[in-house]
Coordinates of C-alpha atoms in Angstrom, one line a residue:
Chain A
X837 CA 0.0 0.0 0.0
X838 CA 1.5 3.0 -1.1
X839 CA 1.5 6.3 1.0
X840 CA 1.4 9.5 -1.3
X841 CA 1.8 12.3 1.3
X842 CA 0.6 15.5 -1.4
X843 CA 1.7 18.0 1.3
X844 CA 4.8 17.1 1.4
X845 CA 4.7 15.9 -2.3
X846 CA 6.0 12.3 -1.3
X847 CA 5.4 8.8 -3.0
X848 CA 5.9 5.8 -0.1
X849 CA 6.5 2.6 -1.4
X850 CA 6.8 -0.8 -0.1
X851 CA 9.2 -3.4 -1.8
X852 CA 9.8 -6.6 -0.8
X853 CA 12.3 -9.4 -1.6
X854 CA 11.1 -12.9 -1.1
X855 CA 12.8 -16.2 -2.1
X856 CA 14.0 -19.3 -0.1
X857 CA 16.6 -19.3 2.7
X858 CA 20.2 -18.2 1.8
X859 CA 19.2 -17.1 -2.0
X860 CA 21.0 -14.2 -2.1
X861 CA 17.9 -11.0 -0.3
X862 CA 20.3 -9.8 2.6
X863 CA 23.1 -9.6 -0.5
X864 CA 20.7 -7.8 -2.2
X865 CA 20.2 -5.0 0.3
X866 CA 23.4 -5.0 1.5
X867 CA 25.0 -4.1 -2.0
X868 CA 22.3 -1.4 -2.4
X869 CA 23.0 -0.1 0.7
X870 CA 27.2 -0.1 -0.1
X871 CA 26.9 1.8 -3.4
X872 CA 23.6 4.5 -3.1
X873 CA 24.6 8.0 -2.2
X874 CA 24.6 9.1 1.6
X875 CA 21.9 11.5 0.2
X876 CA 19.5 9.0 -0.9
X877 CA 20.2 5.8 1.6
X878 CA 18.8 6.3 5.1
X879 CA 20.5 3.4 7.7
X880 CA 20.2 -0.8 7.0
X881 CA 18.7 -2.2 9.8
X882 CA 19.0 -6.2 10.0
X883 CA 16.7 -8.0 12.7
X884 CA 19.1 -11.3 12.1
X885 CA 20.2 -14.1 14.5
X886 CA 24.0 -14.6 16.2
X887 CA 24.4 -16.8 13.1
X888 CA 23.5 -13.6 11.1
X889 CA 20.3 -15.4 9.6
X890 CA 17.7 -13.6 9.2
X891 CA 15.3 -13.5 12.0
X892 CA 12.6 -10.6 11.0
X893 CA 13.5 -8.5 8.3
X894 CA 16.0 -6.0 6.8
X895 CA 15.1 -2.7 6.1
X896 CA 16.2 -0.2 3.8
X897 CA 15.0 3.6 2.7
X898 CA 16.0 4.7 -0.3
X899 CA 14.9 8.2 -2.3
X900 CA 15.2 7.7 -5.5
X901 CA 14.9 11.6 -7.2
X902 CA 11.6 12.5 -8.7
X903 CA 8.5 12.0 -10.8
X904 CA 6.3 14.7 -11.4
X905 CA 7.5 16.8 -8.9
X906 CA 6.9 14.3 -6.0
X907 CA 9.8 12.6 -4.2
X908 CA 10.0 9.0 -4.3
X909 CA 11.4 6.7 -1.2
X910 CA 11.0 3.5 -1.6
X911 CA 11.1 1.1 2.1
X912 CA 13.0 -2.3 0.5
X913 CA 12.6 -5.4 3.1
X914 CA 13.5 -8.5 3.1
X915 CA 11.4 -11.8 4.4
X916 CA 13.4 -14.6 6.5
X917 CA 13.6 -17.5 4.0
X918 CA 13.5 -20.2 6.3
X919 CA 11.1 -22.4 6.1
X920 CA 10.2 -22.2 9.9
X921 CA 9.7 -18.4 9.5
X922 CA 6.8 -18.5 7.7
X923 CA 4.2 -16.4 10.2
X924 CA 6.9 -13.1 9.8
X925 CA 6.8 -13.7 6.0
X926 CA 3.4 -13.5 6.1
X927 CA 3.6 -10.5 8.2
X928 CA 6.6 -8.2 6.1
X929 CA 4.5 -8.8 3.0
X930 CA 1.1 -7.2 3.9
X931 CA 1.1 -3.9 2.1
X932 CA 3.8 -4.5 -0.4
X933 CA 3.6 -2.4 -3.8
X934 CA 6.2 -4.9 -5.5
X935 CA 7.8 -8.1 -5.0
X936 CA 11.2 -9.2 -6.1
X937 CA 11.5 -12.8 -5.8
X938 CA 15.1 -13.6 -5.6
X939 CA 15.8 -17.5 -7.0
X940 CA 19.1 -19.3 -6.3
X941 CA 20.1 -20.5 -9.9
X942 CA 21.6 -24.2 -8.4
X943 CA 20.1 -26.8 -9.4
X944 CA 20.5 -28.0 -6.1
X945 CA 18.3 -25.2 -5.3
X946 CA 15.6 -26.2 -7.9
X947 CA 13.0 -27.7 -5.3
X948 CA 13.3 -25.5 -3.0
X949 CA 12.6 -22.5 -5.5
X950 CA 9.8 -23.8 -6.6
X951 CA 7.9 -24.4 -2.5
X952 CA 9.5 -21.0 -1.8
X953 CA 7.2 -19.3 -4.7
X954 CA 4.0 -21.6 -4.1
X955 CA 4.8 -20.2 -0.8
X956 CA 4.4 -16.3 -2.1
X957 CA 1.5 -17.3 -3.9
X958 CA 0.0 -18.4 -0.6
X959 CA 0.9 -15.8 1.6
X960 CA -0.2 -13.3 -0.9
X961 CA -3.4 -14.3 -1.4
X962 CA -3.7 -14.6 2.4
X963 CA -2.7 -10.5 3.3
X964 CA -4.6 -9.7 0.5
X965 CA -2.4 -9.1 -2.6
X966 CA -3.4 -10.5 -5.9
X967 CA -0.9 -12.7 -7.1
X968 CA -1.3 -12.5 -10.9
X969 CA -1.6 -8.1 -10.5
X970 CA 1.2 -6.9 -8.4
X971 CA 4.1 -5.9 -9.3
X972 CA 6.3 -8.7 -9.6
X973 CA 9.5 -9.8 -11.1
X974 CA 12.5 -12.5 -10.7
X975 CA 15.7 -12.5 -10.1
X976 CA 18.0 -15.5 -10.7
X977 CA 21.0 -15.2 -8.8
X978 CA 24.2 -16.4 -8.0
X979 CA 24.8 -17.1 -12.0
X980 CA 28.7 -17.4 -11.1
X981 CA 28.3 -20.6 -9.2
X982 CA 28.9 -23.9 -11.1
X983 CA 25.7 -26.3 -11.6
X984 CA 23.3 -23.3 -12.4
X985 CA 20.2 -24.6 -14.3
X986 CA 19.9 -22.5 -17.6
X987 CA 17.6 -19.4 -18.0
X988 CA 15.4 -21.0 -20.3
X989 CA 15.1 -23.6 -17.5
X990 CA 14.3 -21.3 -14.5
X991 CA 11.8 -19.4 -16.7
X992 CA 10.0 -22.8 -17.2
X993 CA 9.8 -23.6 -13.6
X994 CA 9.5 -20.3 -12.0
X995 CA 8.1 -17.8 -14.6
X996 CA 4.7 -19.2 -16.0
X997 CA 3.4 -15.4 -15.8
X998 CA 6.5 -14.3 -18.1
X999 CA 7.5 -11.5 -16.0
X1000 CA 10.8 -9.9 -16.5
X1001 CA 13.7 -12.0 -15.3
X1002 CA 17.1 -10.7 -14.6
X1003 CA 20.4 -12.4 -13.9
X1004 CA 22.3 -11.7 -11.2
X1005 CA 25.6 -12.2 -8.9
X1006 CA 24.0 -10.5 -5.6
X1007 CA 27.7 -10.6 -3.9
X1008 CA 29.5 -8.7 -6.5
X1009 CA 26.3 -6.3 -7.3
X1010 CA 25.8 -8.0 -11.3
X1011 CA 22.3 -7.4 -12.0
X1012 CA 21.3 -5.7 -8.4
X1013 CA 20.4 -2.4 -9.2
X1014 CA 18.9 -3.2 -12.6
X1015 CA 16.5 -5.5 -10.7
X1016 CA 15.6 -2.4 -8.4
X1017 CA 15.7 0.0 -11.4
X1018 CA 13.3 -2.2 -13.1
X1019 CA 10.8 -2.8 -10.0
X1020 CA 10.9 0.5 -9.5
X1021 CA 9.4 1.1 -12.9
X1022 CA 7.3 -1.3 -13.1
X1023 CA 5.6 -0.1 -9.6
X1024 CA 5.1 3.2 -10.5
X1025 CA 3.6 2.2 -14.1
X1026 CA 1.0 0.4 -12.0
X1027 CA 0.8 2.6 -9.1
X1028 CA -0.2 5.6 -11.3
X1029 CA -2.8 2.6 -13.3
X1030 CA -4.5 2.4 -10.0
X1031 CA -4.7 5.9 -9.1
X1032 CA -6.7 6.4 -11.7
X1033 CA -4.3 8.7 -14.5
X1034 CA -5.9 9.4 -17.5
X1035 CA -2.3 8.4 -19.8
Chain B
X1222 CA -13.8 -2.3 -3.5
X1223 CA -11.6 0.0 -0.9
X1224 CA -8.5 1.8 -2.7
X1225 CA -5.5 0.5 -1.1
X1226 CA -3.8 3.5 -1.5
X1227 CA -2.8 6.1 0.9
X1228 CA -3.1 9.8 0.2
X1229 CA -2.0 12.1 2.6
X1230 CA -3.6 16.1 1.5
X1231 CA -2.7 19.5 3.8
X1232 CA -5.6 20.1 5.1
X1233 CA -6.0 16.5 7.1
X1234 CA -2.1 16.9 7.1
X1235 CA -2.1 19.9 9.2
X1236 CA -4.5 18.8 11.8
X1237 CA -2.5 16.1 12.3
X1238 CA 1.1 17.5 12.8
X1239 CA -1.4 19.8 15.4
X1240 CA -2.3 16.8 17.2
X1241 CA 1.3 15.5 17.3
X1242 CA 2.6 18.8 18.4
X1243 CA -0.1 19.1 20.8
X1244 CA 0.9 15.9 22.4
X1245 CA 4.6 16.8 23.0
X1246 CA 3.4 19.7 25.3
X1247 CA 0.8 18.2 27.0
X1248 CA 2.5 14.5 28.0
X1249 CA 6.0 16.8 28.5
X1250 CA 7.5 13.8 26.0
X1251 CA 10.3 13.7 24.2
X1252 CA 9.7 12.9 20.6
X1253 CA 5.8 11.9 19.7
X1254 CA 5.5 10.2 16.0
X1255 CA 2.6 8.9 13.7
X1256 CA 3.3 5.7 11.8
X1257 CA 1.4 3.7 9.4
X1258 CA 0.8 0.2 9.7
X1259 CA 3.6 -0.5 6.6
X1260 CA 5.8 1.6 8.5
X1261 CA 5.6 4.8 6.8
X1262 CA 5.9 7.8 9.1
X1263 CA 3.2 10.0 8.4
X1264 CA 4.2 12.6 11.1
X1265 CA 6.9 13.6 14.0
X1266 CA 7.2 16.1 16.4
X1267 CA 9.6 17.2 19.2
X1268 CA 13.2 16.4 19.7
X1269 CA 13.0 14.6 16.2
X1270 CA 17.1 15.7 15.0
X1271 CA 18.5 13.7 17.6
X1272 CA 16.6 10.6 16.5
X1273 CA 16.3 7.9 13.3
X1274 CA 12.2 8.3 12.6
X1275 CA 12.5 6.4 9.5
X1276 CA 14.1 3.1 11.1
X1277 CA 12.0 3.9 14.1
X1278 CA 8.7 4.0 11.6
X1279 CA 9.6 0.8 10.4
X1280 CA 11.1 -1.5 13.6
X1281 CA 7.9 0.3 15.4
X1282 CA 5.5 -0.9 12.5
X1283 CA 7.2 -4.4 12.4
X1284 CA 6.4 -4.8 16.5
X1285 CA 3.2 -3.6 16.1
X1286 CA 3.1 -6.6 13.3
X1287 CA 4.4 -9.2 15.3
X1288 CA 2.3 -8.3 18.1
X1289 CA -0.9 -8.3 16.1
X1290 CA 0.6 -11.8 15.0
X1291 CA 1.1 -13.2 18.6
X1292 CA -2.8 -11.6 19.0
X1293 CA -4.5 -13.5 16.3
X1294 CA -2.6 -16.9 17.9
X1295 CA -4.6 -16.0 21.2
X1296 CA -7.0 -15.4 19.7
X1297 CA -7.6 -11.9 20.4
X1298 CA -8.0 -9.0 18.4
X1299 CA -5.1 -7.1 19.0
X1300 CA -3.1 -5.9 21.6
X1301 CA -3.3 -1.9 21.0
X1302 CA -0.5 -0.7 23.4
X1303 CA 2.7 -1.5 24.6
X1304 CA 4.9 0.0 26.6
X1305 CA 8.7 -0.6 26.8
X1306 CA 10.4 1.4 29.9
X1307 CA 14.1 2.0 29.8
X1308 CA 16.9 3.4 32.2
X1309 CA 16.5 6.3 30.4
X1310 CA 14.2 6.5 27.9
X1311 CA 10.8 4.8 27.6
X1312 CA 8.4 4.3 24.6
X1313 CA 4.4 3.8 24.5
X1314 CA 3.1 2.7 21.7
X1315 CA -0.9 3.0 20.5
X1316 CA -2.6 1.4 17.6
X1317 CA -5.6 3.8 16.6
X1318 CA -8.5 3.2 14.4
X1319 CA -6.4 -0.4 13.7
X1320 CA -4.9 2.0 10.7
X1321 CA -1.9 3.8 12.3
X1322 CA 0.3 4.1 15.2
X1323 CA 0.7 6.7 17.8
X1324 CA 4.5 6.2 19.6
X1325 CA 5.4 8.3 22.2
X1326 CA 8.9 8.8 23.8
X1327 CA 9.4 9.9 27.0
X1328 CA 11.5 10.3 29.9
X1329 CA 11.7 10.9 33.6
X1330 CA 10.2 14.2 33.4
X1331 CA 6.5 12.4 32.3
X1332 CA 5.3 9.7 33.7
X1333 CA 3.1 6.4 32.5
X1334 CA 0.0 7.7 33.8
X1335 CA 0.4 11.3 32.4
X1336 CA 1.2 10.0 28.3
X1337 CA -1.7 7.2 28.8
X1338 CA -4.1 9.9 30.0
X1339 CA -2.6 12.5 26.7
X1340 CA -2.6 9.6 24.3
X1341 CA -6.5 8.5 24.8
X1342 CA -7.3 12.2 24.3
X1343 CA -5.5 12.3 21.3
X1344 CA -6.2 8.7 19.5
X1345 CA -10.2 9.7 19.7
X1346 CA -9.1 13.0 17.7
X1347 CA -6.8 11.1 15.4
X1348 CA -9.2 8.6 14.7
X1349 CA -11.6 11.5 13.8
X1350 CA -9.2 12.5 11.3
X1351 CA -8.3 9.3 9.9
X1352 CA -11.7 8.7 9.1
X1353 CA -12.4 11.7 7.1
X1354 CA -9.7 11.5 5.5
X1355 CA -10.5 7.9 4.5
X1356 CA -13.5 9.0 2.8
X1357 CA -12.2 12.0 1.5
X1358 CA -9.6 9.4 -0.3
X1359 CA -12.5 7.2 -1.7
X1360 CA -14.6 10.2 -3.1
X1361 CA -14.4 9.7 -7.0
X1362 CA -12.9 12.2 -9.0
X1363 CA -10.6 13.2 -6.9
X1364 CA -7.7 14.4 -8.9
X1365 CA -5.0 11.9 -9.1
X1366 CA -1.4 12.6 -7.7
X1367 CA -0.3 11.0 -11.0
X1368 CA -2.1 13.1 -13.5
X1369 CA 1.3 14.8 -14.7
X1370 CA 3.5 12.0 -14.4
X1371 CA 4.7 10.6 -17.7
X1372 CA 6.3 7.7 -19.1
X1373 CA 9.2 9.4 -19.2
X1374 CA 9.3 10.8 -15.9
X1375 CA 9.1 7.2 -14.6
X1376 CA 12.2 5.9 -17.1
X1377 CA 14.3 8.8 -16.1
X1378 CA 13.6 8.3 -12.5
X1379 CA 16.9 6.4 -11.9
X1380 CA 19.4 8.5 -14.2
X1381 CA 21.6 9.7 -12.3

């Protein structure tokens, strides 16, 4: 749920990045949070166990210049992606404007992918968020590893909707901010849909 | 269908950051914020320079969350306020109208029973205002924030 503050001339938004434990969201944030500007990054908070898992979320405010004349921040959070963590997933999803589901490319990985995204599917539908309208795209990380299953692959098993994909190495920031850039986008396109623009 | 959106306008806007100011003076807090349920800070007032509002917004928001989580598994509706007390500082923390979140931070020179009494006083006017502007937001024909914005405004949003 968006917060457009026209007093202050402010667009809130809510992004979230989802995917299964150790895929690569913390990474995802973190870079962000290494390369914005000072200007436009407000502090990383990590709610994460000793074993720096994470336990809650991270958080992340970010402005990201203007449209319009209105500011836009965007609040970036990641869910835990252990399994067991399922009840604050639930909970850092309700209101989100986008989601970014991160996938680890390994084929090791493949299954649990695929139980982490019935597992979005799920939990959206439970807080309210229609799976097939909100803003939504995939990121296949860690494409440096060995054993990676192909794009055309990941697409089959993970992208029935054929929303944009990008390829990514979280750790070393290949692909990070063009999966951001092109959230971004996409969430304001529909954003200013459901406000009711004429254009 | 209710619009999911959020739309702040200055009218409702300045009755609120009166409210919020209000409260400062009359609890004698520190810092007294207004947070949304997603964690967006809608307003702050006081001793705000000294103090993160944005990651207190959205750890604040996240509690309220969890709580509201821990609620629902007992099952009760929610638990509106908490209060955490501190050597130093102490923070209480209201859920009105179930849409957004009064947090008030105080120290030794309020007490519990003071910021309780301020906070009921001001969650029924806050409530009042959330309301209206509620149905202010699902009028129709209210002009959209994103009338002017273009598709190119939105694809030069990240140039830097």
């Amino acid at each position: 749920m968006a917060f457009i503050n026209k007093a202050a001339r402010e667009i809130n938004c809510k992004i979230v990045y989802y995917g299964p434990g150790l895929c690569g969201k913390t990474t995802n944030l973190q870079y962000i949070f290494e390369r914005a500007t000072p200007e436009s990054k407000g502090k990383m908070i990590s709610l994460a166990t000793e074993t720096d898992r994470t336990l809650f979320f991270d958080f992340l405010p970010l402005s990201l210049g203007e449209v319009g004349g209105m500011k836009t921040r965007f609040h970036l959070y990641t869910v835990p992606g252990q399994v067991f963590y399922d009840a604050s997933r639930k909970l850092i999803l309700k209101g989100a404007d986008a989601v970014i589901f991160v996938a680890d490319s390994q084929e090791a990985r493949h299954d649990a992918n695929i139980e982490s995204l019935d597992n979005l599917r799920t939990n959206m539908q439970e807080t309210g968020l229609d799976p097939d309208a909100t803003p939504f795209i995939l990121q296949y990380n860690k494409r440096d590893l060995p054993d990676v299953e192909s794009v055309d692959d990941l697409n089959a098993a993970l992208n029935p909707r054929g929303v944009p994909s990008i390829e990514a190495v979280a750790r070393t920031g290949v692909g990070v901010f063009e999966t951001l850039k092109l959230t971004a986008k996409v969430l304001m396109t529909d954003l200013r849909k459901k406000m009711g623009s004429p254009t | 269908m209710v619009n999911p959106q959020m739309v702040m306008y200055e009218e409702e806007f300045n009755q609120i950051q009166a409210v919020v100011d209000r409260l400062v003076r009359e609890a004698n807090a520190k810092v007294v914020f207004i947070v949304d349920k997603n964690g967006q800070l809608i307003a702050a007032s006081g001793e705000v320079d000294n103090i993160d509002t944005t990651s207190l917004a959205s750890l604040t928001a996240g509690n309220i969350a969890a709580t509201g989580g821990i609620a629902k598994l007992l099952r009760e509706n929610e638990f509106a306020t908490q209060f955490h007390e501190g050597e130093n500082a102490n923070i209480h923390i209201q859920l009105v109208g179930n849409r957004v979140i009064l947090v008030v931070i105080f120290d030794s020179k309020s007490s519990l029973g003071l910021v309780r009494l301020r906070v009921r006083k001001a969650s029924e006017e806050l409530s009042r205002i959330f309301e209206a502007l509620l149905s202010k937001v699902q009028e129709p024909g209210g002009d959209s924030p994103f009338a002017e914005i273009t598709d190119e405004d939105i694809d030069n949003l990240f140039n830097d």
